[in-house]
Short mmCIF file of N, CA, C and O in Angstrom, two decimals:
data_model
loop_
_atom_site.label_atom_id
_atom_site.label_comp_id
_atom_site.label_asym_id
_atom_site.label_seq_id
_atom_site.Cartn_x
_atom_site.Cartn_y
_atom_site.Cartn_z
N MET A 1 66.05 113.65 -41.35
CA MET A 1 67.23 113.86 -42.12
C MET A 1 67.10 115.12 -42.66
O MET A 1 65.82 115.42 -43.49
N SER A 2 68.09 115.95 -42.88
CA SER A 2 67.95 117.11 -43.73
C SER A 2 68.07 116.83 -45.13
O SER A 2 68.70 115.81 -45.51
N ASP A 3 67.73 117.76 -45.96
CA ASP A 3 67.64 117.48 -47.45
C ASP A 3 69.17 117.49 -47.96
O ASP A 3 69.38 116.58 -48.82
N GLU A 4 70.12 118.12 -47.34
CA GLU A 4 71.36 117.91 -47.68
C GLU A 4 72.08 116.51 -47.49
O GLU A 4 72.93 116.11 -48.18
N GLN A 5 71.47 115.77 -46.64
CA GLN A 5 71.96 114.46 -46.22
C GLN A 5 71.28 113.30 -47.00
O GLN A 5 71.75 112.30 -47.24
N LEU A 6 70.39 113.69 -48.04
CA LEU A 6 69.65 112.78 -48.71
C LEU A 6 70.75 112.52 -49.93
O LEU A 6 71.59 113.14 -50.39
N THR A 7 70.64 111.21 -50.28
CA THR A 7 71.19 110.88 -51.58
C THR A 7 70.37 111.38 -52.78
O THR A 7 69.31 111.78 -52.67
N PHE A 8 71.20 111.43 -53.94
CA PHE A 8 70.52 111.76 -55.03
C PHE A 8 69.52 110.95 -55.49
O PHE A 8 68.23 111.54 -55.87
N GLU A 9 69.42 109.67 -55.15
CA GLU A 9 68.31 108.59 -55.46
C GLU A 9 67.18 109.08 -54.64
O GLU A 9 65.82 109.03 -55.07
N GLU A 10 67.41 109.30 -53.16
CA GLU A 10 66.30 109.58 -52.14
C GLU A 10 65.74 111.03 -52.57
O GLU A 10 64.28 111.12 -52.71
N ALA A 11 66.44 111.96 -52.94
CA ALA A 11 65.99 113.26 -53.25
C ALA A 11 65.11 113.20 -54.76
O ALA A 11 63.95 113.66 -54.82
N MET A 12 65.48 112.41 -55.67
CA MET A 12 64.81 112.25 -56.80
C MET A 12 63.40 111.56 -56.66
O MET A 12 62.27 111.88 -57.06
N GLN A 13 63.45 110.53 -55.64
CA GLN A 13 62.17 109.70 -55.20
C GLN A 13 61.37 110.86 -54.62
O GLN A 13 60.05 110.63 -54.90
N ASN A 14 61.65 111.36 -53.60
CA ASN A 14 60.89 112.47 -52.88
C ASN A 14 60.19 113.52 -53.92
O ASN A 14 59.21 113.93 -53.85
N LEU A 15 61.15 113.92 -54.92
CA LEU A 15 60.52 114.94 -55.94
C LEU A 15 59.57 114.32 -56.97
O LEU A 15 58.43 114.87 -56.90
N GLU A 16 59.76 113.05 -57.19
CA GLU A 16 58.75 112.16 -58.07
C GLU A 16 57.33 112.09 -57.11
O GLU A 16 56.43 112.22 -57.79
N ASN A 17 57.67 111.83 -55.83
CA ASN A 17 56.37 111.84 -55.08
C ASN A 17 55.62 113.05 -54.95
O ASN A 17 54.49 113.07 -55.20
N ILE A 18 56.19 113.98 -54.89
CA ILE A 18 55.61 115.41 -54.88
C ILE A 18 54.93 115.73 -56.11
O ILE A 18 53.86 116.12 -56.22
N VAL A 19 55.58 115.33 -57.38
CA VAL A 19 54.93 115.64 -58.75
C VAL A 19 53.84 114.76 -58.70
O VAL A 19 52.77 115.24 -59.27
N ALA A 20 53.73 113.71 -58.37
CA ALA A 20 52.59 112.75 -58.49
C ALA A 20 51.47 113.50 -57.75
O ALA A 20 50.41 113.40 -58.19
N LYS A 21 51.90 113.81 -56.42
CA LYS A 21 50.65 114.47 -55.48
C LYS A 21 49.95 115.55 -56.24
O LYS A 21 48.87 115.92 -56.27
N LEU A 22 50.98 116.32 -56.92
CA LEU A 22 50.57 117.57 -57.50
C LEU A 22 49.71 117.49 -58.69
O LEU A 22 48.66 118.14 -59.08
N GLU A 23 49.99 116.28 -59.35
CA GLU A 23 49.37 115.85 -60.70
C GLU A 23 48.01 115.44 -60.43
O GLU A 23 47.06 115.32 -61.28
N GLU A 24 47.73 114.96 -59.19
CA GLU A 24 46.46 114.48 -58.87
C GLU A 24 45.49 115.51 -58.85
O GLU A 24 44.30 115.43 -59.09
N GLY A 25 45.82 116.78 -58.63
CA GLY A 25 44.97 117.97 -58.79
C GLY A 25 44.16 118.13 -57.68
O GLY A 25 43.38 119.12 -57.48
N ASP A 26 43.90 117.42 -56.67
CA ASP A 26 43.00 117.62 -55.53
C ASP A 26 43.76 118.04 -54.20
O ASP A 26 43.16 117.89 -53.15
N VAL A 27 44.86 118.60 -54.45
CA VAL A 27 45.60 119.20 -53.28
C VAL A 27 45.20 120.55 -52.91
O VAL A 27 44.97 121.57 -53.86
N PRO A 28 44.77 120.98 -51.65
CA PRO A 28 44.66 122.43 -51.41
C PRO A 28 45.60 123.20 -51.78
O PRO A 28 46.76 122.72 -51.64
N LEU A 29 45.29 124.51 -52.07
CA LEU A 29 46.08 125.55 -52.55
C LEU A 29 47.45 125.66 -51.71
O LEU A 29 48.54 125.68 -52.07
N GLU A 30 47.26 125.81 -50.34
CA GLU A 30 48.31 126.00 -49.55
C GLU A 30 49.34 124.85 -49.48
O GLU A 30 50.54 124.94 -49.38
N LYS A 31 48.66 123.62 -49.49
CA LYS A 31 49.65 122.31 -49.40
C LYS A 31 50.29 122.38 -50.75
O LYS A 31 51.44 121.81 -50.80
N ALA A 32 49.60 122.78 -52.01
CA ALA A 32 50.40 122.78 -53.21
C ALA A 32 51.54 123.65 -53.27
O ALA A 32 52.43 123.34 -53.85
N ILE A 33 51.33 124.75 -52.61
CA ILE A 33 52.46 125.83 -52.63
C ILE A 33 53.66 125.11 -51.94
O ILE A 33 54.52 125.18 -52.10
N ASP A 34 53.20 124.54 -50.54
CA ASP A 34 54.14 123.73 -49.77
C ASP A 34 54.96 122.84 -50.61
O ASP A 34 56.20 122.59 -50.51
N TYR A 35 54.14 121.81 -51.31
CA TYR A 35 54.72 120.83 -52.00
C TYR A 35 55.70 121.50 -53.37
O TYR A 35 56.87 121.02 -53.55
N PHE A 36 55.07 122.54 -53.80
CA PHE A 36 55.97 123.32 -54.78
C PHE A 36 57.25 123.70 -54.36
O PHE A 36 58.37 123.55 -55.00
N GLN A 37 57.42 124.33 -53.19
CA GLN A 37 58.50 124.92 -52.60
C GLN A 37 59.46 123.78 -52.29
O GLN A 37 60.83 123.96 -52.54
N GLU A 38 58.94 122.67 -51.70
CA GLU A 38 59.92 121.63 -51.33
C GLU A 38 60.41 120.91 -52.73
O GLU A 38 61.47 120.57 -52.47
N GLY A 39 59.56 121.00 -53.66
CA GLY A 39 60.11 120.41 -54.88
C GLY A 39 61.14 121.03 -55.59
O GLY A 39 62.07 120.71 -56.03
N MET A 40 61.14 122.39 -55.24
CA MET A 40 62.00 123.29 -55.89
C MET A 40 63.33 123.13 -55.03
O MET A 40 64.39 123.12 -55.75
N LYS A 41 63.39 123.10 -53.91
CA LYS A 41 64.62 122.57 -53.02
C LYS A 41 65.08 121.25 -53.45
O LYS A 41 66.27 121.20 -53.46
N LEU A 42 64.38 120.28 -53.68
CA LEU A 42 65.00 119.10 -54.12
C LEU A 42 65.22 119.17 -55.43
O LEU A 42 66.34 118.38 -55.66
N SER A 43 64.82 119.83 -56.22
CA SER A 43 65.27 120.03 -57.74
C SER A 43 66.63 120.72 -57.62
O SER A 43 67.61 120.28 -58.37
N LYS A 44 66.95 121.80 -56.71
CA LYS A 44 68.12 122.46 -56.67
C LYS A 44 69.19 121.36 -55.94
O LYS A 44 70.40 121.36 -56.56
N LEU A 45 68.86 120.62 -55.18
CA LEU A 45 69.66 119.67 -54.52
C LEU A 45 70.17 118.51 -55.48
O LEU A 45 71.38 118.27 -55.46
N CYS A 46 69.25 118.30 -56.26
CA CYS A 46 69.49 117.09 -57.27
C CYS A 46 70.69 117.88 -58.32
O CYS A 46 71.57 117.21 -58.76
N HIS A 47 70.26 118.89 -58.68
CA HIS A 47 71.11 119.64 -59.76
C HIS A 47 72.49 119.95 -59.01
O HIS A 47 73.56 119.53 -59.79
N ASP A 48 72.66 120.48 -57.99
CA ASP A 48 73.92 120.64 -57.08
C ASP A 48 74.68 119.23 -57.21
O ASP A 48 75.98 119.14 -57.47
N LYS A 49 74.03 118.20 -56.82
CA LYS A 49 74.70 116.85 -56.62
C LYS A 49 75.11 116.51 -58.14
O LYS A 49 76.31 115.92 -58.15
N LEU A 50 74.60 116.66 -59.04
CA LEU A 50 74.97 116.29 -60.65
C LEU A 50 76.22 117.07 -60.83
O LEU A 50 77.00 116.60 -61.47
N GLN A 51 76.20 118.33 -60.59
CA GLN A 51 77.36 119.11 -60.77
C GLN A 51 78.40 118.79 -60.15
O GLN A 51 79.66 118.79 -60.61
N HIS A 52 78.30 118.42 -58.76
CA HIS A 52 79.40 117.83 -57.92
C HIS A 52 79.98 116.53 -58.65
O HIS A 52 81.38 116.44 -58.71
N VAL A 53 79.19 115.61 -59.17
CA VAL A 53 79.70 114.49 -59.75
C VAL A 53 80.21 114.74 -61.03
O VAL A 53 81.38 114.34 -61.47
N GLU A 54 79.85 115.86 -61.73
CA GLU A 54 80.47 116.26 -63.03
C GLU A 54 81.91 117.03 -62.81
O GLU A 54 82.68 116.36 -63.53
N LYS A 55 82.04 117.42 -61.72
CA LYS A 55 83.35 118.10 -61.40
C LYS A 55 84.14 116.79 -61.02
O LYS A 55 85.46 116.95 -61.42
N GLN A 56 83.85 115.75 -60.18
CA GLN A 56 84.52 114.64 -59.88
C GLN A 56 85.05 113.97 -61.24
O GLN A 56 86.21 113.45 -61.28
N MET A 57 84.14 113.79 -62.11
CA MET A 57 84.51 113.27 -63.39
C MET A 57 85.69 114.00 -64.36
O MET A 57 86.38 113.31 -64.82
N ASP A 58 85.50 115.21 -64.08
CA ASP A 58 86.53 116.11 -64.81
C ASP A 58 88.09 115.83 -64.25
O ASP A 58 88.92 115.70 -64.88
N PHE A 59 88.14 115.51 -62.95
CA PHE A 59 89.49 115.15 -62.24
C PHE A 59 89.74 113.60 -62.63
O PHE A 59 90.93 113.48 -62.61
N ILE A 60 88.98 113.00 -63.08
CA ILE A 60 89.25 111.51 -63.40
C ILE A 60 89.93 111.43 -64.86
O ILE A 60 90.57 110.78 -65.17
N LEU A 61 89.29 112.41 -65.67
CA LEU A 61 89.97 112.58 -67.08
C LEU A 61 91.33 113.00 -67.13
O LEU A 61 91.52 114.15 -66.37
N ARG A 62 92.17 112.41 -67.88
CA ARG A 62 93.39 113.11 -67.80
C ARG A 62 93.43 114.29 -68.95
O ARG A 62 92.50 114.48 -69.62
N GLU A 63 94.48 114.96 -68.83
CA GLU A 63 94.71 116.09 -69.63
C GLU A 63 94.43 115.84 -71.39
O GLU A 63 94.06 116.49 -71.99
N ASP A 64 94.96 114.61 -71.60
CA ASP A 64 94.89 114.26 -72.90
C ASP A 64 93.60 113.60 -73.42
O ASP A 64 93.31 113.25 -74.55
N GLY A 65 92.42 113.67 -72.52
CA GLY A 65 91.14 113.42 -72.60
C GLY A 65 90.89 111.82 -72.55
O GLY A 65 89.78 111.19 -72.58
N GLN A 66 91.85 111.12 -72.14
CA GLN A 66 91.90 109.49 -71.77
C GLN A 66 91.48 109.57 -70.41
O GLN A 66 91.65 110.31 -69.31
N ILE A 67 90.65 108.60 -70.14
CA ILE A 67 90.13 108.09 -68.88
C ILE A 67 91.27 107.49 -67.97
O ILE A 67 91.90 106.60 -68.39
N ALA A 68 91.47 108.05 -66.74
CA ALA A 68 92.63 107.84 -65.94
C ALA A 68 92.17 106.42 -65.39
O ALA A 68 91.16 106.03 -64.89
N PRO A 69 92.96 105.44 -65.38
CA PRO A 69 92.69 104.13 -64.82
C PRO A 69 92.47 104.28 -63.30
O PRO A 69 93.17 105.04 -62.60
N PHE A 70 91.44 103.62 -62.87
CA PHE A 70 91.27 103.37 -61.32
C PHE A 70 90.81 101.99 -61.12
O PHE A 70 90.31 101.35 -61.78
N GLU A 71 91.32 101.67 -59.78
CA GLU A 71 90.93 100.30 -59.34
C GLU A 71 89.98 100.36 -58.23
O GLU A 71 90.31 101.11 -57.33
N LEU A 72 89.09 99.60 -58.15
CA LEU A 72 88.11 99.16 -57.13
C LEU A 72 89.03 98.37 -55.99
O LEU A 72 89.59 97.42 -56.51
N GLN A 73 88.95 98.79 -54.82
CA GLN A 73 89.64 97.97 -53.89
C GLN A 73 88.66 96.96 -53.40
O GLN A 73 87.54 97.32 -52.84
N GLU A 74 88.98 95.84 -53.40
CA GLU A 74 88.17 94.74 -52.93
C GLU A 74 88.62 94.39 -51.44
O GLU A 74 89.80 94.58 -51.20
N GLU A 75 87.62 94.09 -50.70
CA GLU A 75 87.89 93.75 -49.30
C GLU A 75 88.75 92.38 -49.22
O GLU A 75 88.28 91.40 -50.04
N GLU A 76 89.74 92.24 -48.42
CA GLU A 76 90.52 91.15 -48.43
C GLU A 76 89.79 90.25 -47.71
O GLU A 76 89.31 90.51 -46.51
N LYS A 77 89.68 88.87 -47.98
CA LYS A 77 88.91 88.05 -47.32
C LYS A 77 89.94 87.30 -46.20
O LYS A 77 91.19 86.83 -46.72
N SER A 78 89.36 87.00 -45.28
CA SER A 78 90.43 86.48 -44.15
C SER A 78 90.13 84.89 -43.83
O SER A 78 89.00 84.49 -44.53
#
């Protein structure tokens, strides 16, 4: 699975795992650099996903600042 296909929660979990490994402190330098680079990619991915959600929320709000009503569609039971 590519980074772009990760959900926000999956990306955050991967980022937390990387931080935990780096905090252990016994990672070889080359591996630490790889972890750091991967962490930066995941951090940007999370930031981009949050910005996307923020833009979506802007569309939900009406011009007068009121939240536009929306309905969850429930599956019809047969």
